[in-house]
Tab-separated table of C-alpha atoms in Angstrom:
chain	number	residue	atom	x	y	z
Y	257	MET	CA	38.719	64.502	-87.931
Y	258	ASN	CA	36.940	66.692	-85.357
Y	259	THR	CA	39.727	66.038	-82.835
Y	260	ARG	CA	42.342	66.930	-85.437
Y	261	ILE	CA	40.502	70.128	-86.328
Y	262	LEU	CA	40.181	70.974	-82.647
Y	263	ARG	CA	43.951	70.630	-82.217
Y	264	ILE	CA	44.475	72.901	-85.210
Y	265	GLU	CA	42.104	75.511	-83.770
Y	266	LEU	CA	43.904	75.386	-80.438
Y	267	LYS	CA	47.173	76.108	-82.242
Y	268	ARG	CA	46.132	78.675	-84.838
Y	269	SER	CA	43.116	80.535	-83.452
Y	270	VAL	CA	42.951	83.320	-80.852
Y	271	ALA	CA	41.996	80.707	-78.230
Y	272	PRO	CA	45.466	79.983	-76.752
Y	273	TRP	CA	46.346	83.674	-76.646
Y	274	ALA	CA	43.047	84.395	-74.913
Y	275	GLY	CA	43.912	81.830	-72.260
Y	276	VAL	CA	47.371	83.301	-71.759
Y	277	ALA	CA	45.925	86.829	-71.509
Y	278	VAL	CA	43.344	85.784	-68.901
Y	279	LEU	CA	45.877	83.858	-66.838
Y	280	THR	CA	48.480	86.632	-66.893
Y	281	MET	CA	46.038	89.465	-66.242
Y	282	THR	CA	44.247	87.707	-63.398
Y	283	LEU	CA	47.392	86.656	-61.534
Y	284	ALA	CA	48.968	90.089	-61.993
Y	285	LEU	CA	45.907	91.836	-60.552
Y	286	LEU	CA	45.651	89.407	-57.641
Y	287	TYR	CA	49.271	89.890	-56.592
Y	288	LEU	CA	48.986	93.658	-57.010
Y	289	MET	CA	45.782	93.816	-54.948
Y	290	PHE	CA	47.075	91.826	-51.980
Y	291	ASP	CA	50.183	92.818	-50.062
Y	292	GLU	CA	51.795	89.651	-48.695
Y	293	ASP	CA	53.481	91.707	-45.955
Y	294	VAL	CA	50.054	92.699	-44.552
Y	295	PRO	CA	48.287	89.543	-43.296
Y	296	THR	CA	44.524	89.351	-43.742
Y	297	VAL	CA	42.200	86.422	-43.104
Y	298	THR	CA	40.209	87.241	-46.249
Y	299	GLY	CA	43.224	87.204	-48.567
Y	300	TRP	CA	42.903	85.168	-51.751
Y	301	THR	CA	45.441	82.612	-50.532
Y	302	GLU	CA	44.132	82.261	-46.948
Y	303	GLN	CA	40.788	80.448	-47.241
Y	304	TRP	CA	39.027	78.505	-49.990
Y	305	THR	CA	35.900	80.648	-50.170
Y	306	SER	CA	37.915	83.875	-50.062
Y	307	MET	CA	40.086	82.582	-52.897
Y	308	ALA	CA	37.044	81.780	-55.029
Y	309	LEU	CA	35.360	85.132	-54.341
Y	310	GLU	CA	38.481	87.194	-54.989
Y	311	THR	CA	39.146	85.479	-58.330
Y	312	ARG	CA	35.491	86.096	-59.243
Y	313	ARG	CA	35.887	89.728	-58.218
Y	314	LEU	CA	38.328	90.284	-61.086
Y	315	LEU	CA	35.737	89.277	-63.686
Y	316	ASN	CA	34.902	92.980	-63.878
Y	317	PHE	CA	38.029	93.205	-66.047
Y	318	VAL	CA	38.445	89.651	-67.330
Y	319	TRP	CA	34.917	89.309	-68.734
Y	320	PRO	CA	35.249	92.295	-71.132
Y	321	LEU	CA	38.668	91.013	-72.173
Y	322	THR	CA	37.346	87.577	-73.127
Y	323	ALA	CA	34.389	89.110	-74.969
Y	324	GLY	CA	36.689	91.386	-76.971
Y	325	LEU	CA	39.060	88.544	-77.855
Y	326	GLY	CA	36.083	86.398	-78.829
Y	327	ALA	CA	34.843	89.148	-81.149
Y	328	LEU	CA	38.309	89.311	-82.703
Y	329	GLN	CA	38.130	85.576	-83.364
Y	330	GLY	CA	34.669	86.016	-84.896
Y	331	LEU	CA	36.129	88.297	-87.575
Y	332	ARG	CA	38.433	85.574	-88.929
Y	333	ASP	CA	36.251	84.307	-91.764
Y	334	HIS	CA	35.455	87.817	-92.938
Y	335	ARG	CA	39.086	88.932	-92.839
Y	336	SER	CA	40.215	85.858	-94.787
Y	337	ARG	CA	37.329	86.348	-97.255
Y	338	ALA	CA	36.364	82.727	-96.813
Y	339	SER	CA	32.757	83.212	-95.644
Y	340	GLU	CA	31.189	82.281	-98.985
Y	341	LEU	CA	33.535	79.326	-99.373
Y	342	PHE	CA	32.532	77.816	-96.043
Y	343	THR	CA	28.809	78.390	-96.614
Y	344	SER	CA	29.042	76.534	-99.921
Y	345	THR	CA	30.490	73.358	-98.366
Y	346	PRO	CA	28.157	70.481	-97.353
Y	347	ARG	CA	29.501	70.443	-93.804
Y	348	PRO	CA	27.007	72.093	-91.388
Y	349	THR	CA	28.019	75.484	-90.062
Y	350	SER	CA	27.273	74.292	-86.544
Y	351	HIS	CA	30.189	71.828	-86.785
Y	352	ARG	CA	32.723	74.565	-87.424
Y	353	ALA	CA	31.127	76.802	-84.811
Y	354	GLY	CA	31.197	73.972	-82.295
Y	355	VAL	CA	34.890	73.253	-82.815
Y	356	LEU	CA	35.810	76.924	-82.620
Y	357	SER	CA	33.708	77.435	-79.462
Y	358	ALA	CA	35.184	74.298	-77.904
Y	359	ALA	CA	38.732	75.522	-78.548
Y	360	MET	CA	37.996	78.864	-76.906
Y	361	ALA	CA	36.160	77.210	-74.006
Y	362	ILE	CA	38.998	74.763	-73.340
Y	363	SER	CA	41.620	77.497	-73.378
Y	364	LEU	CA	39.725	79.919	-71.119
Y	365	ALA	CA	38.534	77.228	-68.698
Y	366	ALA	CA	42.113	75.951	-68.409
Y	367	ALA	CA	43.376	79.479	-67.744
Y	368	PHE	CA	40.785	80.081	-65.028
Y	369	ALA	CA	41.511	76.659	-63.528
Y	370	ALA	CA	45.222	77.516	-63.471
Y	371	VAL	CA	44.481	80.680	-61.472
Y	372	VAL	CA	42.418	78.641	-59.002
Y	373	LEU	CA	45.209	76.052	-58.808
Y	374	VAL	CA	47.823	78.719	-57.994
Y	375	GLY	CA	45.617	80.061	-55.212
Y	376	GLY	CA	44.553	76.613	-54.028
Y	377	VAL	CA	48.107	75.374	-53.521
Y	378	GLN	CA	48.786	78.355	-51.262
Y	379	VAL	CA	45.466	77.970	-49.439
Y	380	LEU	CA	46.365	74.373	-48.589
Y	381	ALA	CA	49.490	75.664	-46.873
Y	382	ASN	CA	47.608	78.346	-44.922
Y	383	THR	CA	44.511	76.592	-43.591
Y	384	SER	CA	43.496	73.197	-42.261
Y	385	TYR	CA	39.806	73.744	-43.048
Y	386	THR	CA	39.135	72.097	-46.400
Y	387	HIS	CA	35.717	71.938	-48.072
Y	388	LEU	CA	34.079	72.020	-51.509
Y	389	GLY	CA	31.639	74.862	-50.860
Y	390	TRP	CA	33.858	77.175	-52.904
Y	391	LEU	CA	33.653	75.039	-56.045
Y	392	PRO	CA	30.336	76.426	-57.426
Y	393	ILE	CA	31.747	79.953	-57.109
Y	394	SER	CA	34.743	79.079	-59.273
Y	395	LEU	CA	32.715	77.020	-61.768
Y	396	VAL	CA	30.439	79.995	-62.428
Y	397	GLY	CA	33.569	82.108	-62.837
Y	398	ALA	CA	34.918	79.776	-65.528
Y	399	LEU	CA	31.508	79.727	-67.227
Y	400	THR	CA	31.562	83.534	-67.235
Y	401	ALA	CA	34.836	83.689	-69.155
Y	402	VAL	CA	33.627	81.093	-71.673
Y	403	SER	CA	30.183	82.639	-72.211
Y	404	GLY	CA	31.667	86.098	-72.744
Y	405	ALA	CA	34.052	84.752	-75.383
Y	406	VAL	CA	31.352	82.770	-77.222
Y	407	LEU	CA	29.032	85.785	-77.233
Y	408	GLY	CA	31.889	87.929	-78.531
Y	409	MET	CA	32.564	85.440	-81.327
Y	410	GLY	CA	28.913	85.503	-82.322
Y	411	VAL	CA	28.783	89.292	-82.380
Y	412	GLY	CA	32.031	89.430	-84.364
Y	413	ARG	CA	30.616	86.947	-86.886
Y	414	ALA	CA	27.343	88.901	-87.206
Y	415	LEU	CA	29.020	92.338	-87.331
Y	416	PRO	CA	32.353	91.797	-89.116
Y	417	PHE	CA	33.748	95.297	-88.692
Y	418	LEU	CA	37.189	96.396	-87.535
Y	419	LEU	CA	35.742	98.276	-84.545
Y	420	THR	CA	33.552	95.410	-83.352
Y	421	PRO	CA	36.095	93.826	-80.894
Y	422	PRO	CA	36.934	97.073	-79.044
Y	423	VAL	CA	33.276	98.123	-78.986
Y	424	VAL	CA	32.257	94.740	-77.551
Y	425	ALA	CA	34.998	94.906	-74.900
Y	426	VAL	CA	34.184	98.484	-73.912
Y	427	GLY	CA	30.449	97.763	-73.883
Y	428	MET	CA	30.946	94.813	-71.569
Y	429	LEU	CA	33.245	96.888	-69.363
Y	430	VAL	CA	30.635	99.657	-69.127
Y	431	PHE	CA	28.049	97.052	-68.124
Y	432	THR	CA	30.228	95.651	-65.324
Y	433	VAL	CA	31.152	99.151	-64.097
Y	434	LEU	CA	27.494	100.219	-63.961
Y	435	ALA	CA	26.600	96.990	-62.149
Y	436	ASP	CA	29.382	97.637	-59.647
Y	437	MET	CA	28.297	101.261	-59.155
Y	438	SER	CA	24.733	100.133	-58.448
Y	439	LEU	CA	26.017	98.369	-55.325
Y	440	THR	CA	26.639	101.690	-53.573
Y	441	LYS	CA	23.897	102.721	-51.177
Y	442	VAL	CA	24.005	105.662	-48.787
Y	443	ASP	CA	22.563	105.085	-45.321
Y	444	ALA	CA	19.749	107.607	-44.895
Y	445	ALA	CA	20.347	107.832	-41.138
Y	446	THR	CA	24.111	108.286	-41.077
Y	447	GLY	CA	24.876	109.450	-44.609
Y	448	ILE	CA	27.666	106.846	-44.799
Y	449	PRO	CA	27.935	105.015	-48.148
Y	450	GLY	CA	27.761	101.242	-48.002
Y	451	SER	CA	27.424	98.316	-50.370
Y	452	GLU	CA	24.209	96.412	-51.017
Y	453	PRO	CA	23.628	93.843	-53.804
Y	454	ASN	CA	20.625	94.213	-56.109
Y	455	LEU	CA	19.188	92.332	-59.065
Y	456	PHE	CA	21.035	94.430	-61.642
Y	457	SER	CA	24.380	93.978	-59.901
Y	458	LEU	CA	23.839	90.203	-59.831
Y	459	LEU	CA	23.651	90.105	-63.619
Y	460	SER	CA	27.361	90.823	-63.466
Y	461	PRO	CA	29.004	87.576	-62.290
Y	462	ALA	CA	31.846	89.522	-60.659
Y	463	ALA	CA	31.688	88.971	-56.898
Y	464	GLN	CA	32.134	91.645	-54.268
Y	465	GLU	CA	35.253	91.874	-52.151
Y	466	ALA	CA	35.507	89.042	-49.627
Y	467	ARG	CA	34.748	90.934	-46.419
Y	468	ASP	CA	34.293	87.929	-44.123
Y	469	VAL	CA	35.631	84.372	-44.326
Y	470	LEU	CA	32.265	82.996	-43.236
Y	471	LEU	CA	30.312	84.527	-46.116
Y	472	THR	CA	29.544	82.670	-49.323
Y	473	LEU	CA	27.185	83.145	-52.259
Y	474	SER	CA	23.770	81.523	-51.879
Y	475	VAL	CA	22.437	78.749	-54.125
Y	476	PRO	CA	19.847	80.991	-55.899
Y	477	VAL	CA	22.709	83.277	-56.970
Y	478	HIS	CA	24.611	80.346	-58.503
Y	479	VAL	CA	21.495	79.058	-60.295
Y	480	GLY	CA	20.352	82.466	-61.571
Y	481	GLN	CA	23.772	83.461	-62.875
Y	482	THR	CA	24.276	80.060	-64.520
Y	483	ILE	CA	20.985	80.425	-66.407
Y	484	TRP	CA	21.910	83.945	-67.523
Y	485	LEU	CA	25.382	82.905	-68.678
Y	486	CYS	CA	24.126	79.799	-70.506
Y	487	GLY	CA	21.596	81.977	-72.345
Y	488	MET	CA	24.429	84.312	-73.284
Y	489	ALA	CA	26.573	81.449	-74.608
Y	490	ALA	CA	23.606	80.028	-76.535
Y	491	THR	CA	23.028	83.384	-78.222
Y	492	GLY	CA	26.700	83.611	-79.145
Y	493	PHE	CA	26.660	80.127	-80.659
Y	494	ALA	CA	23.443	80.855	-82.554
Y	495	LEU	CA	24.957	84.042	-83.991
Y	496	LEU	CA	27.984	82.031	-85.122
Y	497	THR	CA	25.752	79.753	-87.202
Y	498	ALA	CA	23.144	82.305	-88.358
Y	499	ALA	CA	23.400	83.271	-92.025
Y	500	SER	CA	20.394	85.585	-92.386
Y	501	LEU	CA	19.159	88.666	-90.570
Y	502	ARG	CA	16.058	86.794	-89.447
Y	503	ASN	CA	18.101	84.010	-87.868
Y	504	ARG	CA	20.337	86.552	-86.135
Y	505	LEU	CA	17.319	88.241	-84.595
Y	506	VAL	CA	15.984	84.863	-83.460
Y	507	ALA	CA	19.418	84.139	-81.952
Y	508	LEU	CA	18.826	86.915	-79.422
Y	509	ALA	CA	16.022	84.908	-77.796
Y	510	PRO	CA	18.227	82.746	-75.508
Y	511	VAL	CA	20.028	85.683	-73.878
Y	512	LEU	CA	16.766	87.577	-73.371
Y	513	ALA	CA	15.018	84.514	-71.971
Y	514	GLY	CA	18.023	83.785	-69.771
Y	515	ALA	CA	17.962	87.320	-68.369
Y	516	VAL	CA	14.230	87.127	-67.585
Y	517	ILE	CA	14.485	83.714	-65.912
Y	518	ALA	CA	17.616	84.767	-64.012
Y	519	LEU	CA	15.876	87.855	-62.629
Y	520	LEU	CA	13.089	85.603	-61.360
Y	521	VAL	CA	15.541	83.208	-59.715
Y	522	LEU	CA	18.076	85.665	-58.271
Y	523	PRO	CA	17.259	86.814	-54.709
Y	524	SER	CA	15.784	90.312	-54.436
Y	525	ASP	CA	16.614	90.518	-50.723
Y	526	PRO	CA	20.251	91.663	-50.266
Y	527	ARG	CA	20.524	89.499	-47.131
Y	528	GLN	CA	19.954	86.363	-49.238
Y	529	VAL	CA	22.822	87.060	-51.650
Y	530	TYR	CA	25.805	86.557	-49.319
Y	531	VAL	CA	24.944	84.098	-46.563
Y	532	VAL	CA	26.860	82.565	-43.690
Y	533	ASP	CA	28.398	79.185	-44.419
Y	534	LYS	CA	27.026	77.173	-41.484
Y	535	ALA	CA	29.702	74.500	-41.676
Y	536	ALA	CA	32.472	77.109	-41.621
Y	537	ALA	CA	30.786	79.021	-38.785
Y	538	ARG	CA	30.395	76.010	-36.471
Y	539	LEU	CA	32.059	76.850	-33.147
Y	540	VAL	CA	34.913	74.809	-31.689
Y	541	CYS	CA	35.555	75.612	-28.022
Y	542	ASP	CA	38.169	75.273	-25.324
Y	543	GLY	CA	36.235	76.113	-22.191
Y	544	PRO	CA	34.947	79.719	-22.447
Y	545	VAL	CA	36.953	80.403	-25.620
Y	546	CYS	CA	35.470	79.526	-29.001
Y	547	VAL	CA	36.596	79.954	-32.593
Y	548	THR	CA	34.882	78.929	-35.817
Y	549	ASN	CA	35.591	75.724	-37.681
Y	550	THR	CA	37.439	77.833	-40.249
Y	551	HIS	CA	40.026	78.885	-37.657
Y	552	GLN	CA	40.073	75.698	-35.579
Y	553	ALA	CA	43.832	75.356	-36.099
Y	554	ARG	CA	44.344	78.645	-34.237
Y	555	LEU	CA	42.465	77.579	-31.090
Y	556	ASP	CA	45.440	76.068	-29.248
Y	557	ASP	CA	47.499	79.253	-29.549
Y	558	PHE	CA	44.479	81.490	-28.990
Y	559	ALA	CA	42.891	79.870	-25.931
Y	560	SER	CA	45.513	80.703	-23.306
Y	561	PRO	CA	45.784	84.465	-24.058
Y	562	ALA	CA	41.991	84.669	-24.313
Y	563	LYS	CA	41.529	83.021	-20.914
Y	564	ASP	CA	44.062	85.453	-19.442
Y	565	ALA	CA	42.045	88.319	-20.895
Y	566	LEU	CA	38.831	86.999	-19.324
Y	567	ARG	CA	40.524	86.564	-15.949
Y	568	MET	CA	41.958	90.085	-15.963
Y	569	MET	CA	38.665	91.671	-17.026
Y	570	GLY	CA	36.891	89.687	-14.301
Y	571	ASN	CA	39.332	90.955	-11.661
Y	572	ALA	CA	38.936	94.529	-12.858
Y	573	LEU	CA	35.169	94.734	-13.486
Y	574	GLY	CA	33.767	91.994	-11.260
Y	575	ASP	CA	30.280	90.762	-12.147
Y	576	GLN	CA	29.988	93.172	-15.068
Y	577	ALA	CA	32.862	91.603	-17.004
Y	578	PRO	CA	32.315	89.197	-19.926
Y	579	VAL	CA	32.642	85.525	-19.016
Y	580	SER	CA	33.382	84.066	-22.468
Y	581	ILE	CA	35.070	85.024	-25.705
Y	582	ARG	CA	33.803	83.797	-29.057
Y	583	GLU	CA	34.630	84.472	-32.670
Y	584	ASN	CA	31.795	86.426	-34.227
Y	585	THR	CA	29.610	84.357	-36.577
Y	586	GLU	CA	27.005	87.028	-37.342
Y	587	VAL	CA	27.220	89.237	-40.427
Y	588	TRP	CA	25.230	92.443	-40.594
Y	589	PRO	CA	24.211	94.487	-43.641
Y	590	ASP	CA	26.066	97.759	-44.103
Y	591	SER	CA	22.935	99.674	-43.173
Y	592	SER	CA	22.752	98.156	-39.677
Y	593	GLY	CA	25.181	97.938	-36.804
Y	594	PRO	CA	26.236	94.933	-34.711
Y	595	HIS	CA	24.390	93.758	-31.619
Y	596	TRP	CA	26.703	92.656	-28.823
Y	597	SER	CA	26.201	90.733	-25.596
Y	598	ARG	CA	27.521	92.024	-22.274
Y	599	ARG	CA	28.345	88.537	-21.015
Y	600	THR	CA	30.024	87.241	-24.179
Y	601	ALA	CA	32.803	89.133	-25.896
Y	602	HIS	CA	32.964	88.649	-29.642
Y	603	PHE	CA	35.898	89.195	-31.948
Y	604	ASP	CA	36.948	88.896	-35.561
Y	605	PHE	CA	40.472	87.950	-36.506
Y	606	GLU	CA	40.483	91.071	-38.669
Y	607	ASP	CA	39.902	93.315	-35.621
Y	608	ASP	CA	43.056	95.160	-34.610
Y	609	GLY	CA	45.229	92.768	-36.560
Y	610	LEU	CA	44.383	89.771	-34.356
Y	611	ALA	CA	45.409	87.485	-37.203
Y	612	ALA	CA	49.048	88.480	-36.681
Y	613	THR	CA	49.017	88.939	-32.883
Y	614	GLU	CA	50.006	86.408	-30.224
Y	615	GLY	CA	50.957	86.058	-26.557
Y	616	LYS	CA	50.645	89.107	-24.320
Y	617	GLU	CA	49.900	91.386	-27.248
Y	618	LEU	CA	46.957	89.144	-28.133
Y	619	THR	CA	45.706	89.334	-24.548
Y	620	ARG	CA	45.886	93.133	-24.666
Y	621	ALA	CA	44.110	93.274	-28.032
Y	622	LEU	CA	41.315	90.991	-26.797
Y	623	ILE	CA	40.802	93.118	-23.690
Y	624	ALA	CA	40.647	96.270	-25.800
Y	625	ASN	CA	38.241	94.745	-28.348
Y	626	SER	CA	36.047	93.215	-25.658
Y	627	LEU	CA	35.627	96.417	-23.657
Y	628	VAL	CA	35.145	98.640	-26.728
Y	629	PRO	CA	33.680	96.480	-29.516
Y	630	ARG	CA	33.286	97.937	-32.974
Y	631	CYS	CA	29.907	99.399	-33.910
Y	632	SER	CA	30.361	99.056	-37.645
Y	633	ALA	CA	29.287	96.212	-39.913
Y	634	TYR	CA	32.873	95.990	-41.197
Y	635	ALA	CA	35.496	94.103	-39.197
Y	636	GLY	CA	38.458	96.287	-38.349
Y	637	SER	CA	36.478	99.522	-38.769
Y	638	VAL	CA	36.784	101.656	-35.616
Y	639	SER	CA	36.803	105.390	-35.003
Y	640	SER	CA	39.668	107.358	-33.464
Y	641	SER	CA	37.493	107.806	-30.359
Y	642	ASP	CA	37.169	104.029	-30.020
Y	643	VAL	CA	40.922	103.589	-30.483
Y	644	SER	CA	41.482	106.119	-27.691
Y	645	ALA	CA	38.994	104.370	-25.415
Y	646	ARG	CA	40.561	100.978	-26.129
Y	647	SER	CA	44.020	102.258	-25.273
Y	648	VAL	CA	42.885	103.665	-21.917
Y	649	ALA	CA	40.623	100.740	-20.964
Y	650	ALA	CA	43.188	98.020	-21.771
Y	651	SER	CA	45.971	99.824	-19.909
Y	652	TRP	CA	43.673	100.291	-16.900
Y	653	VAL	CA	42.815	96.572	-16.785
Y	654	LEU	CA	46.502	95.689	-17.098
Y	655	SER	CA	47.453	98.286	-14.417
Y	656	GLU	CA	50.048	99.898	-16.662
Y	657	PRO	CA	51.707	103.190	-15.611
Y	658	GLU	CA	50.624	104.831	-18.858
Y	659	PRO	CA	48.548	103.836	-21.908
Y	660	GLN	CA	50.461	101.668	-24.358
Y	661	SER	CA	48.875	100.714	-27.642
Y	662	SER	CA	50.315	100.173	-31.094
Y	663	ASP	CA	47.186	101.808	-32.526
Y	664	MET	CA	48.096	105.099	-30.836
Y	665	ALA	CA	50.870	105.504	-33.397
Y	666	TYR	CA	48.203	106.205	-36.023
Y	667	LEU	CA	46.731	109.081	-34.006
Y	668	SER	CA	47.917	112.669	-33.981
Y	669	SER	CA	50.204	113.955	-31.221
Y	670	ASP	CA	47.313	115.971	-29.757
Y	671	GLN	CA	45.124	112.866	-29.597
Y	672	GLN	CA	47.913	110.865	-27.976
Y	673	GLN	CA	48.396	113.589	-25.389
Y	674	GLU	CA	44.650	113.622	-24.696
Y	675	ILE	CA	44.715	109.846	-24.133
Y	676	ARG	CA	47.543	110.208	-21.594
Y	677	GLU	CA	45.712	113.023	-19.817
Y	678	VAL	CA	42.456	111.072	-19.544
Y	679	TYR	CA	44.390	108.050	-18.255
Y	680	ARG	CA	46.136	110.134	-15.588
Y	681	GLN	CA	42.792	111.570	-14.482
Y	682	LEU	CA	41.180	108.120	-14.408
Y	683	THR	CA	43.947	106.450	-12.397
Y	684	GLY	CA	44.036	109.388	-10.003
Y	685	LEU	CA	40.468	108.696	-8.851
Y	686	PRO	CA	39.480	106.330	-6.019
Y	687	ARG	CA	39.399	102.716	-7.148
Y	688	ALA	CA	35.598	102.497	-6.865
Y	689	GLU	CA	35.175	105.542	-9.083
Y	690	GLN	CA	37.634	104.148	-11.622
Y	691	ARG	CA	35.665	100.902	-11.860
Y	692	SER	CA	32.390	102.829	-12.122
Y	693	ARG	CA	33.641	104.878	-15.072
Y	694	VAL	CA	35.059	101.880	-16.926
Y	695	THR	CA	31.874	99.883	-16.284
Y	696	THR	CA	29.714	102.741	-17.557
Y	697	MET	CA	31.895	103.006	-20.622
Y	698	TYR	CA	31.707	99.244	-21.236
Y	699	LEU	CA	27.907	99.004	-20.934
Y	700	GLY	CA	27.478	101.893	-23.339
Y	701	ALA	CA	30.040	100.486	-25.784
Y	702	VAL	CA	28.436	97.021	-26.048
Y	703	ALA	CA	25.095	98.738	-26.700
Y	704	CYS	CA	26.790	100.993	-29.298
Y	705	LYS	CA	25.526	104.054	-27.437
Y	706	GLY	CA	27.380	107.101	-26.247
Y	707	ASP	CA	31.021	108.098	-26.551
Y	708	PRO	CA	33.279	105.502	-24.854
Y	709	PHE	CA	36.266	107.828	-24.612
Y	710	GLY	CA	34.085	110.613	-23.234
Y	711	ALA	CA	32.664	108.275	-20.598
Y	712	LEU	CA	36.183	107.442	-19.372
Y	713	GLY	CA	36.793	111.170	-18.957
Y	714	GLY	CA	33.615	111.568	-16.956
Y	715	GLY	CA	31.550	112.977	-19.814
Y	716	ALA	CA	27.872	112.249	-20.325
Y	717	SER	CA	26.646	109.825	-22.969
Y	718	ARG	CA	25.275	111.269	-26.173
């Protein structure tokens, strides 16, 4: 009988429509957010962890939707004027609440699983690195959708008013927006806004944007959020079965207890929220060229251009040149800058579009990135001065008649003219002086000190 009732609920309740809404909304947002014509290694169809994080990121919008639809379902008995009829039957209220909650849970979990399946099929085609470290991220995401719906049903049952569903949805949306806004932190030294997780933001299960393929959520985050969400679902179920005001007040205990326990479990240190996946970050090398386990399939095509870059930099700079190139496995908080080695050049596939570069263009990009590494915590974030310095330095190493860089197209005509002028001045000097200027620029750039472009023009470091 319970199975038959469950089938009826899946056909006639809000549950199937909730699943369709979640599936449609999530896929639409994912395809709108990511431009398939612009390759990125952190795209939701490129790596397993990125896929899980990006689908979790959309819970800012999906969670309020499921809560609102759950509240709409909770109004059903009141709208049909059958509340007194059901309370007068010998069948326990918990049985009906359990079947209704199960129908909603099955529908929403299936919808979230379908989103993961759509992304997973494409990830399989784009990477050879397969693991299960992403699974807890997605499981918590599915639990989030279910817990929001069950809580909404409980609130709708306890407050059977026409405005309850929109108020629940908007209230949940306000909560997620405030949690997301709390991530913003302005660096006191530079005045540049960054992003830093905190305990309040972690109460929202929506993940941040996947900024690095090596980052994943830590175990305490999974455990703390699971406790909080289970408390929320328990409160929703208790509200569904509560018939008196006293019981409804008691029903609030699980969500409050879950919040308190979660705050004790969740990491207070921002550096313990997103951690490096050690298995994904394990280096695989071909001589002096190393990439992470995540990008092992790219090593064969990457090694030869990288070795050419090392050879050319060695010929140009002598003993001061880097002797190895490795994919960067360190992740720095927004409030701190990278720390580079003079002997080992590091790169990210996001830097200067390395993910879509090959052959001679890859060699040029590696030379440019090695001589003028970024000094920002974000991959791909470089200033116009660094772009100018990269253009001049790479062309000098390659002995080109004039600076040639695809990045120059994004600079103004005055900046492009300045680059050409500095390059003419540099190449017009004696060879020893040219090497001295480029070496000075390189040593300052790897230490993230001074103005690299100014040093190439003979200017003093800041």
